Short mmCIF file of C-alpha atoms and ligand atoms in Angstrom, two decimals:
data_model
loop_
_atom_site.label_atom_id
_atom_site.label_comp_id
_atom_site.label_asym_id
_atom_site.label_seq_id
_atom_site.Cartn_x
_atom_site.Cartn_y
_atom_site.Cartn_z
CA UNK T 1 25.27 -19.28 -46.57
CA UNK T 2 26.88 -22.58 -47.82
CA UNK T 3 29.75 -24.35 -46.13
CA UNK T 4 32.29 -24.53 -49.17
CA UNK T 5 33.75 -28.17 -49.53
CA UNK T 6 36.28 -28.16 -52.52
CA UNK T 7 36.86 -32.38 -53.99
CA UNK T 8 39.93 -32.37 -55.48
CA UNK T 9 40.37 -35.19 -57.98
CA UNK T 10 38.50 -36.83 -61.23
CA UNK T 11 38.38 -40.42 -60.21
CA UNK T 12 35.89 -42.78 -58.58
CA UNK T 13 36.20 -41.91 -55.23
CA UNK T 14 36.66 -38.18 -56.23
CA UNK T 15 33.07 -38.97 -57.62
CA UNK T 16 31.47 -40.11 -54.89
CA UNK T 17 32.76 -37.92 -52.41
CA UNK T 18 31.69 -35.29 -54.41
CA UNK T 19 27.78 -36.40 -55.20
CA UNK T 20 27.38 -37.29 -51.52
CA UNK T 21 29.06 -33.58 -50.33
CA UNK T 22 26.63 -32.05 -53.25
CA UNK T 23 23.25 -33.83 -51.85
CA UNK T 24 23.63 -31.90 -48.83
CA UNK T 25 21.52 -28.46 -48.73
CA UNK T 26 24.16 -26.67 -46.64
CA UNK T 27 27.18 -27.44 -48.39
CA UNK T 28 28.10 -26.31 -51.50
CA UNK T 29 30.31 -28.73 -53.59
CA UNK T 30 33.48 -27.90 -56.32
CA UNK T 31 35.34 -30.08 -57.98
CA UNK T 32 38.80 -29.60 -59.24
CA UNK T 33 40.46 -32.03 -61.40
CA UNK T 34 44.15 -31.39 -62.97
CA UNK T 35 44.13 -34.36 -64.88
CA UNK T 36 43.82 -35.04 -68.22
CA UNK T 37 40.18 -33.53 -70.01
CA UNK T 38 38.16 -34.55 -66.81
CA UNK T 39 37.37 -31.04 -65.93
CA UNK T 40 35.94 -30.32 -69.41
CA UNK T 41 33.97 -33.51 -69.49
CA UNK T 42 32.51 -33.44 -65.87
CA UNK T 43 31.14 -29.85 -66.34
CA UNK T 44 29.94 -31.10 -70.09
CA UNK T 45 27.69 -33.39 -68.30
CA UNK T 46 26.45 -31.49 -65.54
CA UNK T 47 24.91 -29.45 -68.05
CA UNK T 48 21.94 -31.58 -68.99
CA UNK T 49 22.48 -34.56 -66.33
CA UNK T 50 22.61 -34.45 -62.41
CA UNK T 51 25.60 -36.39 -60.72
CA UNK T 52 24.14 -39.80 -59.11
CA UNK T 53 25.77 -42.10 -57.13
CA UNK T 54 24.34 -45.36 -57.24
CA UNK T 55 24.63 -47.45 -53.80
CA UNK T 56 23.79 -50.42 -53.98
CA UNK T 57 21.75 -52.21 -51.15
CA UNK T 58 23.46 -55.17 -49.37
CA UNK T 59 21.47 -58.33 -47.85
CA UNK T 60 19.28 -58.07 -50.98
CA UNK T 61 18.13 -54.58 -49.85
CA UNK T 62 17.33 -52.18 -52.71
CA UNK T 63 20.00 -49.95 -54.00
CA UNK T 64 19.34 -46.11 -53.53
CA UNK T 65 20.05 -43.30 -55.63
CA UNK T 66 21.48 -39.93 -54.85
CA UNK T 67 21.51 -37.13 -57.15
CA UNK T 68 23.38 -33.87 -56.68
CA UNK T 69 25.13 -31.28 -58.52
CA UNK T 70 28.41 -29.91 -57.81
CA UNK T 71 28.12 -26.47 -58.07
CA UNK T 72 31.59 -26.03 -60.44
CA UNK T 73 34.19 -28.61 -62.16
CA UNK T 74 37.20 -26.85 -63.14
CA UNK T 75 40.92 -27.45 -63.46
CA UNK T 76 41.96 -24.20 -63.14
CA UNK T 77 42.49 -23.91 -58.86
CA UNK T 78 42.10 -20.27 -58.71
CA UNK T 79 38.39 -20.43 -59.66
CA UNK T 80 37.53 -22.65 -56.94
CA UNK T 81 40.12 -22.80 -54.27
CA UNK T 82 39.22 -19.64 -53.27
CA UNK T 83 36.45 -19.35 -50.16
CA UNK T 84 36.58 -23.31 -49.65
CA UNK T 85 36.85 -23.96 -45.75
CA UNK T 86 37.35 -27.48 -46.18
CA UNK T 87 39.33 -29.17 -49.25
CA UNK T 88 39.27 -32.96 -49.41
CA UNK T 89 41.75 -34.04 -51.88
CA UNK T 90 40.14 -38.04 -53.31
CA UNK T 91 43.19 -39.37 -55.41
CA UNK T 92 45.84 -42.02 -55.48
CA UNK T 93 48.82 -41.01 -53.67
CA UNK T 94 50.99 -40.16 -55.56
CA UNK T 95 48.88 -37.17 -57.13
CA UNK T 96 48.86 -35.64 -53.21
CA UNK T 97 51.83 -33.32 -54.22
CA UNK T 98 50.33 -32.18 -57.18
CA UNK T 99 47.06 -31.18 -55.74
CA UNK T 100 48.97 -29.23 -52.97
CA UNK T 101 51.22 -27.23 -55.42
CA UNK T 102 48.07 -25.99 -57.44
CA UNK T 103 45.98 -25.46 -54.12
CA UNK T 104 48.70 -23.48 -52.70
CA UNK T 105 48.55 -19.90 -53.44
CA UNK T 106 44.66 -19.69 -53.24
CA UNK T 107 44.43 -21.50 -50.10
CA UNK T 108 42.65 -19.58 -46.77
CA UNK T 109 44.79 -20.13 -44.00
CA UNK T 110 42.36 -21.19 -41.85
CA UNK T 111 40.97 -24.16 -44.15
CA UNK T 112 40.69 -27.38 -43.38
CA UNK T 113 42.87 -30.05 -45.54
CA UNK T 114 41.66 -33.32 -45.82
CA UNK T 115 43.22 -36.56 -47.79
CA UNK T 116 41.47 -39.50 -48.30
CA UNK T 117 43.09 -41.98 -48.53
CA UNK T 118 45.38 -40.37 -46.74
CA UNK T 119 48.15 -42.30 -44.12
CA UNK T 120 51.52 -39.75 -44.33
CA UNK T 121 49.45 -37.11 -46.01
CA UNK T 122 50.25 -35.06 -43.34
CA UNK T 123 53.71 -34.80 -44.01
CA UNK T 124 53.29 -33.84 -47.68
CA UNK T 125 50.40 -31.28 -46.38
CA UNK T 126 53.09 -29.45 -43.76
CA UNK T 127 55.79 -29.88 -46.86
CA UNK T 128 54.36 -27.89 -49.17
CA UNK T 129 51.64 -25.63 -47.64
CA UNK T 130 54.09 -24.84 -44.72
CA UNK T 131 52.74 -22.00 -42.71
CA UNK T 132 49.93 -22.36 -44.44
CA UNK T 133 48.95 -25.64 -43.52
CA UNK T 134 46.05 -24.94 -40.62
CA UNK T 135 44.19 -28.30 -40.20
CA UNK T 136 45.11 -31.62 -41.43
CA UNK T 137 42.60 -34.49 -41.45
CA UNK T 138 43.51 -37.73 -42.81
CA UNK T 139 41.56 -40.90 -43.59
CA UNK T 140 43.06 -44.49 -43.24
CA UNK T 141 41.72 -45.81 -46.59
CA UNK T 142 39.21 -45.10 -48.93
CA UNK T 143 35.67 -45.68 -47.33
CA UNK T 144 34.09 -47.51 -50.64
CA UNK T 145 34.64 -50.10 -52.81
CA UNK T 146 33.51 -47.71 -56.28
CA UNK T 147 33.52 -47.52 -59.79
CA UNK T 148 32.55 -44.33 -62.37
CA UNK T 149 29.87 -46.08 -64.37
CA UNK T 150 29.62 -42.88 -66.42
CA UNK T 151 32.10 -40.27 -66.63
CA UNK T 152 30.87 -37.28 -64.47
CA UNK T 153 27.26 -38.91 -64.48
CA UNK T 154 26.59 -41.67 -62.17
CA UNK T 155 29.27 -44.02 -60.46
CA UNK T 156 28.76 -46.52 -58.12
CA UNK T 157 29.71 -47.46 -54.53
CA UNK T 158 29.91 -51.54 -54.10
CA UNK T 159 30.32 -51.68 -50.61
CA UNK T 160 31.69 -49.17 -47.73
CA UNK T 161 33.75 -49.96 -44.85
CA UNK T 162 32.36 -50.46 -41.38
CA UNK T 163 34.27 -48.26 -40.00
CA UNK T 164 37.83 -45.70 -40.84
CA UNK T 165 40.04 -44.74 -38.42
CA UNK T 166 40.55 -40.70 -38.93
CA UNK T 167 42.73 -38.23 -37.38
CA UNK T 168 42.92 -34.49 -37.32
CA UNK T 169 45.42 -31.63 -35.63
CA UNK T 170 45.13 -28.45 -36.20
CA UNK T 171 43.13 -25.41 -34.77
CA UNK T 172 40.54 -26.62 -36.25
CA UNK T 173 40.21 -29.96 -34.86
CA UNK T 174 37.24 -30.02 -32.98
CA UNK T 175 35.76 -26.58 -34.06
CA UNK T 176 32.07 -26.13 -35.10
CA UNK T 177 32.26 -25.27 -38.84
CA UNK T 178 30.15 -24.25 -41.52
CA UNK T 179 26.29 -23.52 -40.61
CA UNK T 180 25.65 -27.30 -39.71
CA UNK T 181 27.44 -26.25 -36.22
CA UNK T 182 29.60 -29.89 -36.73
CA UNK T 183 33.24 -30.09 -36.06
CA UNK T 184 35.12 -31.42 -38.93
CA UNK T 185 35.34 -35.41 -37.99
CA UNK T 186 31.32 -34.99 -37.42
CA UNK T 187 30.88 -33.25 -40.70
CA UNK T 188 32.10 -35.81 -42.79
CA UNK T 189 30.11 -38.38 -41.28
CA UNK T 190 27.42 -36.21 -41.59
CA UNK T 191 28.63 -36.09 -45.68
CA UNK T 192 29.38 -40.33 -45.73
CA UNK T 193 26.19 -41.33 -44.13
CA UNK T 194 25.59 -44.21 -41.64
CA UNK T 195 28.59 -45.85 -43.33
CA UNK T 196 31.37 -45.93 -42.36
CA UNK T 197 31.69 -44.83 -39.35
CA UNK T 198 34.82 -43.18 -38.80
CA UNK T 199 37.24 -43.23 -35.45
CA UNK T 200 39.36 -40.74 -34.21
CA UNK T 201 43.13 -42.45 -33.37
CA UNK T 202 44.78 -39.64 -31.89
CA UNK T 203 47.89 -38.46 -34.08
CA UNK T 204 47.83 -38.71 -37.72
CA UNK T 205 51.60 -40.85 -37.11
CA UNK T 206 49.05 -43.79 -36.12
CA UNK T 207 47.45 -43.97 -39.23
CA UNK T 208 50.46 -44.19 -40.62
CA UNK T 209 51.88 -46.80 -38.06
CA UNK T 210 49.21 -49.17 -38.16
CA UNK T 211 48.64 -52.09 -40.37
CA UNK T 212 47.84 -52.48 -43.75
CA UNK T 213 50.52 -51.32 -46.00
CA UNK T 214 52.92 -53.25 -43.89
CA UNK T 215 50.71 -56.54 -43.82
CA UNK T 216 50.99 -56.35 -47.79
CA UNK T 217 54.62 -55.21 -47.82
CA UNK T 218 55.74 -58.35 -45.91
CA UNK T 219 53.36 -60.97 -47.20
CA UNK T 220 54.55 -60.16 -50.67
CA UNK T 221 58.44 -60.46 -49.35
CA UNK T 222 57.51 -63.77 -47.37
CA UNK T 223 55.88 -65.09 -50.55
CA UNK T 224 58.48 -64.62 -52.90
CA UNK T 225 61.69 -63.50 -51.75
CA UNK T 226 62.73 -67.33 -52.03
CA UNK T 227 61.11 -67.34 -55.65
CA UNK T 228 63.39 -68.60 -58.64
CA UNK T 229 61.92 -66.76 -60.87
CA UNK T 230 59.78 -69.53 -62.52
CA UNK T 231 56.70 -68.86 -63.76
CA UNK T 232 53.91 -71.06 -61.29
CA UNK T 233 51.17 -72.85 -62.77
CA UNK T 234 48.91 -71.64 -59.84
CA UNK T 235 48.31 -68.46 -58.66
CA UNK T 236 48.84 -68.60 -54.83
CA UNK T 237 46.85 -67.40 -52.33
CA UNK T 238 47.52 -64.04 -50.86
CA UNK T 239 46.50 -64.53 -47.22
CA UNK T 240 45.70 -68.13 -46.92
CA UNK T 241 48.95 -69.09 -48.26
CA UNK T 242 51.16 -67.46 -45.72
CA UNK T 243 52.86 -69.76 -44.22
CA UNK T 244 54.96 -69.67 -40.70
CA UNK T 245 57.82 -68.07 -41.39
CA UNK T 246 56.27 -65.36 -42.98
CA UNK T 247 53.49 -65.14 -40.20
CA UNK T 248 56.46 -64.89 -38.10
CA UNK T 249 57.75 -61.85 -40.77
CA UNK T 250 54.58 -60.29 -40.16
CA UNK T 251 54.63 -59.92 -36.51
CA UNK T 252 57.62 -58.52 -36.39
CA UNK T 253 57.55 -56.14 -38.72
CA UNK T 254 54.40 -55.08 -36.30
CA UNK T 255 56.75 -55.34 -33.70
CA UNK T 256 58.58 -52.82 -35.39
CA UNK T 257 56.37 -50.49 -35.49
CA UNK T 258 55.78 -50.57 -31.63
CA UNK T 259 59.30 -49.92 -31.14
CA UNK T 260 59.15 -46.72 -33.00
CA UNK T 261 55.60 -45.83 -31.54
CA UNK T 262 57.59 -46.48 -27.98
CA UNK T 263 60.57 -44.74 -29.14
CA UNK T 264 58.44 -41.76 -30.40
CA UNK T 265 56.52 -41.65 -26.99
CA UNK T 266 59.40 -41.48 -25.07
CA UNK T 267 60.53 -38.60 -26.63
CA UNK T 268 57.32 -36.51 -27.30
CA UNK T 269 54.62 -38.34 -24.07
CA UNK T 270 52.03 -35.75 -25.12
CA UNK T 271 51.63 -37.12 -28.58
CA UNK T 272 48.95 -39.81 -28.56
CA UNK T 273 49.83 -43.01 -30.12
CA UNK T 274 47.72 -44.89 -28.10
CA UNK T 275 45.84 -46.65 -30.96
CA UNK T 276 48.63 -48.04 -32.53
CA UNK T 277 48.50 -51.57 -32.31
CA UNK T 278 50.01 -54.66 -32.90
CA UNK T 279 48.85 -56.34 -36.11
CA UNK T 280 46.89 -59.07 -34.28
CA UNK T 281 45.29 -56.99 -32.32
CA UNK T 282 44.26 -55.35 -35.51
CA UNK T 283 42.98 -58.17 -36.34
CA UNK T 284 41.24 -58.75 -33.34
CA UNK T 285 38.85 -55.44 -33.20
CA UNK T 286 38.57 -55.30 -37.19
CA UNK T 287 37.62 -58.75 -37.93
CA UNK T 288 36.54 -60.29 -35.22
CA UNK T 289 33.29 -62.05 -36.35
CA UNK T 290 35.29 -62.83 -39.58
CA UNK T 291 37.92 -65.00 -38.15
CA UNK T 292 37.32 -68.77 -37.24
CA UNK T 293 40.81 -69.64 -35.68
CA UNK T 294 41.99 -67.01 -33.56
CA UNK T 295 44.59 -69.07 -32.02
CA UNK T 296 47.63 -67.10 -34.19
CA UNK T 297 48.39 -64.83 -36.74
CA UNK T 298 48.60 -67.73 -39.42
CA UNK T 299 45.58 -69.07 -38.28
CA UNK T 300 44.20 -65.72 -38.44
CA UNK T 301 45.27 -64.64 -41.74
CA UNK T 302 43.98 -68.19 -43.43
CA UNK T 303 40.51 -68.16 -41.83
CA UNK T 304 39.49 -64.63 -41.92
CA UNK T 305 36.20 -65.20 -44.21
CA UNK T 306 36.89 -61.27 -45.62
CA UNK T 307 39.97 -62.54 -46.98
CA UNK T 308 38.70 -66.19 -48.71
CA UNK T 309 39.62 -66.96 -52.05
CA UNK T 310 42.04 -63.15 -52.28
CA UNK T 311 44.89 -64.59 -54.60
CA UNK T 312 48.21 -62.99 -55.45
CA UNK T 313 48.08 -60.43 -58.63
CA UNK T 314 50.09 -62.39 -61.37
CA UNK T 315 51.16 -61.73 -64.75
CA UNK T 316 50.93 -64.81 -67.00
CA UNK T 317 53.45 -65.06 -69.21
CA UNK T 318 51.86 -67.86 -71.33
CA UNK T 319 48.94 -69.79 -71.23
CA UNK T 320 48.44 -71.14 -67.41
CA UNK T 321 52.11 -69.83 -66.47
CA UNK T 322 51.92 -67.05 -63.81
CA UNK T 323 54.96 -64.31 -62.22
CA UNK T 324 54.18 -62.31 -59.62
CA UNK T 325 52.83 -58.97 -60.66
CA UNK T 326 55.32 -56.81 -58.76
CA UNK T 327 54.10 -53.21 -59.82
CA UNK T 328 51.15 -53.90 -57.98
CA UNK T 329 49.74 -51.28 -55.75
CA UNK T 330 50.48 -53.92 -52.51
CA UNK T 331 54.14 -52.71 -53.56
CA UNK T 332 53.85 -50.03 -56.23
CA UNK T 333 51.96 -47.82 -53.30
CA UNK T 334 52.82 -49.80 -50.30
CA UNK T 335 56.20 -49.04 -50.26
CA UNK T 336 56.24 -45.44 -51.19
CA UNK T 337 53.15 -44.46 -49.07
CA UNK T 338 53.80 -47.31 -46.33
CA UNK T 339 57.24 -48.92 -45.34
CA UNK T 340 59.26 -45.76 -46.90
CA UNK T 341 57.19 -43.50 -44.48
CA UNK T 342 57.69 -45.56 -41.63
CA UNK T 343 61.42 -45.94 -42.03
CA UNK T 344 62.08 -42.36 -42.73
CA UNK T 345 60.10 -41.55 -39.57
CA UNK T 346 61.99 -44.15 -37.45
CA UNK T 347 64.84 -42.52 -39.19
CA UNK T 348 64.40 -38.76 -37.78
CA UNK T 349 63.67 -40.27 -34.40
CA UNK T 350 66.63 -42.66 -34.12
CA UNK T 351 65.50 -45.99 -34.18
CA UNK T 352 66.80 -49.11 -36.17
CA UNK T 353 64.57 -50.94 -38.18
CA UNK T 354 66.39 -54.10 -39.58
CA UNK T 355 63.36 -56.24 -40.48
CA UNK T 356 61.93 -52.73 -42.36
CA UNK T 357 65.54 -52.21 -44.22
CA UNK T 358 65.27 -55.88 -45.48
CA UNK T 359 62.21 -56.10 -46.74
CA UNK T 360 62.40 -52.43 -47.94
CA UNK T 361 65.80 -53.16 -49.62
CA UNK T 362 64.38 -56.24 -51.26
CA UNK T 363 60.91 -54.12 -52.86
CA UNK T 364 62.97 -51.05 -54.08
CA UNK T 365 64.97 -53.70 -56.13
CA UNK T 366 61.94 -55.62 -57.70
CA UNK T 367 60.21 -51.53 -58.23
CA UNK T 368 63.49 -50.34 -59.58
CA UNK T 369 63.79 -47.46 -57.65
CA UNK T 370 66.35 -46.03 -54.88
CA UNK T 371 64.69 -44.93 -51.01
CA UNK T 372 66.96 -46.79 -48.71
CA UNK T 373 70.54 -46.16 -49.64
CA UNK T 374 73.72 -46.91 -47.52
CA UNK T 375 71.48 -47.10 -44.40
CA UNK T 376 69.60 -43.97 -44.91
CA UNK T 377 66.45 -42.45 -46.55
CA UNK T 378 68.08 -40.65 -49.39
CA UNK T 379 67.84 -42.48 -52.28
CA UNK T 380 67.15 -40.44 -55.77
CA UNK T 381 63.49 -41.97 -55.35
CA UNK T 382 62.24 -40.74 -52.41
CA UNK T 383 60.75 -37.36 -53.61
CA UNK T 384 57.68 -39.75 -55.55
CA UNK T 385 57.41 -40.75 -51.18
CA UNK T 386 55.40 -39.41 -48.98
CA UNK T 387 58.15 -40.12 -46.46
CA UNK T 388 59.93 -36.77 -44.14
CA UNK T 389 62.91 -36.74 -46.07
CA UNK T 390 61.21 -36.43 -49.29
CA UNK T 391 59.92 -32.69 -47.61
CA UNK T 392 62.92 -31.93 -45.97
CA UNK T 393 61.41 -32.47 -42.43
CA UNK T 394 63.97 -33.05 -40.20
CA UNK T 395 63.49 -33.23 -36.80
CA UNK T 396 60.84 -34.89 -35.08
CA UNK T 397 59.05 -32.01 -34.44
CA UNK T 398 58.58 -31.12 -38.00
CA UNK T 399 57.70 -34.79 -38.48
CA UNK T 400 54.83 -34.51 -35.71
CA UNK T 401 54.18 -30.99 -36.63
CA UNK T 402 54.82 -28.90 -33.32
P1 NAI M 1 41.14 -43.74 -59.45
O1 NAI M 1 41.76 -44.98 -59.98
O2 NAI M 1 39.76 -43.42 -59.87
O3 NAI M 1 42.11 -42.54 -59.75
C1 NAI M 1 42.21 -42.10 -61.02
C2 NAI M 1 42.12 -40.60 -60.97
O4 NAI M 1 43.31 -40.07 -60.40
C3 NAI M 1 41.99 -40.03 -62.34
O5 NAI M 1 40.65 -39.96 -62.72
C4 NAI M 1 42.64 -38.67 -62.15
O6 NAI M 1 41.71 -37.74 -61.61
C5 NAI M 1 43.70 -38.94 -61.11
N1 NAI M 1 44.99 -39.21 -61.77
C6 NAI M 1 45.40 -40.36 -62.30
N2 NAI M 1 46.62 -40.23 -62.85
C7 NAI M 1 46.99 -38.96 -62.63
C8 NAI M 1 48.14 -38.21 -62.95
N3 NAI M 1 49.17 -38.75 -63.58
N4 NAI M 1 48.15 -36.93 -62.57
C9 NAI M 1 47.11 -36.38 -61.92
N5 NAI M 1 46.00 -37.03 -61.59
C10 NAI M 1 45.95 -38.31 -61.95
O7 NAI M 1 41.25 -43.73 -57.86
P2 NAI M 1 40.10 -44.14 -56.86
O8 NAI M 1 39.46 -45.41 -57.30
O9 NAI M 1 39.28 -42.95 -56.60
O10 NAI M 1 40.97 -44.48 -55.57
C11 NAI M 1 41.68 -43.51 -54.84
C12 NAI M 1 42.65 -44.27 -53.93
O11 NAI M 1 41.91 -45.19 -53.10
C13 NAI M 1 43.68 -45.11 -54.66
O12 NAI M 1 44.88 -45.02 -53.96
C14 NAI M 1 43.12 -46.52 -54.62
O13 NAI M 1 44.14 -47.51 -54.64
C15 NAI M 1 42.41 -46.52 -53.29
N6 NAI M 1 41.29 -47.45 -53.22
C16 NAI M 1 40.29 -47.45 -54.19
C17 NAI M 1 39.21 -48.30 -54.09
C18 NAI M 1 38.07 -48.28 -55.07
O14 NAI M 1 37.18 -49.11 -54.97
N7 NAI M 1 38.02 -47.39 -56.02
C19 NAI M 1 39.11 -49.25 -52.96
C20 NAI M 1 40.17 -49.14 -52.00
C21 NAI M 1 41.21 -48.27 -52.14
#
């Protein structure tokens, strides 16, 4: 008997979480994808070709080659929702909701619900599944840098992360599933390989709490809330060229964070929060043979050799004339899946956020879209969030999920 994994989604990573579930002789792998033809031509090809992901070999070793079949591609949930013990949905963010919806009524209540990437997708999981909403695992980011080379056919992983932080909560968090005997968390490193490796942090909130989407959010308000809306003749770097005061922007905005993650402990001690850290000390375990200047956060963020040479994503408007490209996913997704979250979590527990409301105030503008309104998460926007309000989860209970 098969442990049934179910990959929602029809994009790259979709693809290679897929071909790397299907290479495994005691899982069986589906695929549903909503979107678009995909399911039509990723079962097309599966009839004459197998499903290869390509991974290429770093420090000039060779690239390797798996090749798998899923066992079904369809975009139609109730022939393959139902029996899965473990669904891990593989799309951008804001296609969480819609996966949920069309998982819902086939769902086994004691399945395991996975997002990757997936910081907040926890609330939208307890949103819409409800009671039905066992075990929720969520993954920081995306563990590969990939690309489909061929629709449905072969697509290939670049690089993977050294390590994802991952949490789980649920009954199922640390149960032995499927006939591999794993619990979930081992499971899918059992699925990934020796890369990444993925650490547990406690509550999913710390996912959501720690760095990256509010690193981008306020280096792209430090770099051009000031602009006048001239188009530059060089395109500026994105972590080099922060400067002090946004440095300064940075670490408080981190500082933020803490506040809630105190404010959050104080109410509720036995949730753990305990990884969530201040962004230099992010910095600190992540990149720590990267950096050559550890002395601050600016000297940090301009000699971290991961981040040399990562420029701003610019628009040019005519030949060697650049604007900043502001419906980029450092603020297109950012904001929706990062600061929004944040600040309607700090909202249901009580705690003011004034660095959050101005930078927050400042994106929504430049996206054209209404979260933060008259002090309060209740724009018309927020339901394309992945923040509480947008679910209707009100107290912080809801929020944490007991
Ligand atoms: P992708 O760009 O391949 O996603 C496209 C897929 O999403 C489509 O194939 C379709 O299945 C689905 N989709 C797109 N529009 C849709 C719509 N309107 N309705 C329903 N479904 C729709 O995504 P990818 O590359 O797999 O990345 C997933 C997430 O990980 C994204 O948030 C991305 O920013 C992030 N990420 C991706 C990296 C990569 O190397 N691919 C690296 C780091 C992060």
């Amino acid at each position: 008997d098969k442990f049934q994994v179910l990959v929602c989604g029809g994009g790259n990573g979709a693809h290679v979480m897929a071909g790397l579930a299907a290479a495994k002789p005691d899982i069986e792998a589906r695929v549903l994808t909503l979107f678009a033809d995909e399911a039509d031509q990723w079962s097309e090809s599966l009839k004459t070709n197998d499903l290869t992901v390509l991974v290429k070999g770093s420090d000039g070793q060779p690239d390797t080659a798996i090749k798998s079949k899923p066992s079904m591609v369809s975009k139609k949930p109730e022939e393959v929702v139902p029996g899965c013990k473990m669904i891990i949905i593989v799309v951008p963010a804001f296609a969480h909701n819609l996966y949920l919806e069309a998982i819902k009524p086939y769902v086994d209540p004691k399945c395991i619900i996975l997002g990757v990437p997936g910081p907040s997708f926890d609330h939208a999981v307890r949103g819409i599944l409800g009671e039905k909403a066992d075990t929720v695992f969520i993954f920081e980011t995306l563990p590969w840098a990939c690309r489909i080379k061929e629709y449905g056919k072969e697509v290939e992983v670049l690089g993977s992360k050294e390590t994802v932080l991952v949490a789980i909560q649920g009954s199922l968090s640390t149960a032995p599933i499927g006939p591999m005997g794993k619990s979930p968390v081992e499971t899918l490193q059992y699925v990934l390989g020796a890369a990444p490796v993925l650490h547990l942090a406690g509550h999913p909130l710390c996912i959501t709490l720690m760095a990256t989407p509010t690193l981008h959010s306020a280096i792209m308000y430090g770099t051009w809330t000031n602009w006048d809306g001239k188009p530059l003749d060089k395109i500026p770097l994105f972590y080099q060229g922060v400067n002090e005061t946004t440095a300064q922007l940075i670490s408080d905005l981190s500082d933020e964070n803490l506040k809630v993650t105190k404010g959050i402990k104080r109410k509720r001690p036995d949730v753990d929060l305990s990884q969530v850290k201040h962004v230099y000390d992010w910095f600190m375990t992540r990149y720590t043979n990267d950096v050559q200047d550890k002395s601050s956060l600016k000297t940090v963020l301009q000699t971290n050799n991961a981040y040399a040479g990562l420029k701003h994503s610019m628009l040019e408007v005519e030949p060697g004339k650049f604007v900043p490209d502001f419906s980029h996913r450092y603020i297109s997704e950012d904001i929706p899946f990062g600061l929004v979250v944040t600040r309607g979590v700090a909202e249901v527990a009580g705690i003011e956020t004034p660095i959050m409301d101005k930078i927050l105030l400042w994106a929504q503008e430049k996206l054209g879209k209404e979260f933060l309104v008259n002090g309060k998460m209740q724009g018309k926007d927020i339901y394309s969030t992945q923040c509480p309000q947008a679910y209707g989860l009100k107290t912080l209970d809801e929020v944490l999920g007991h």
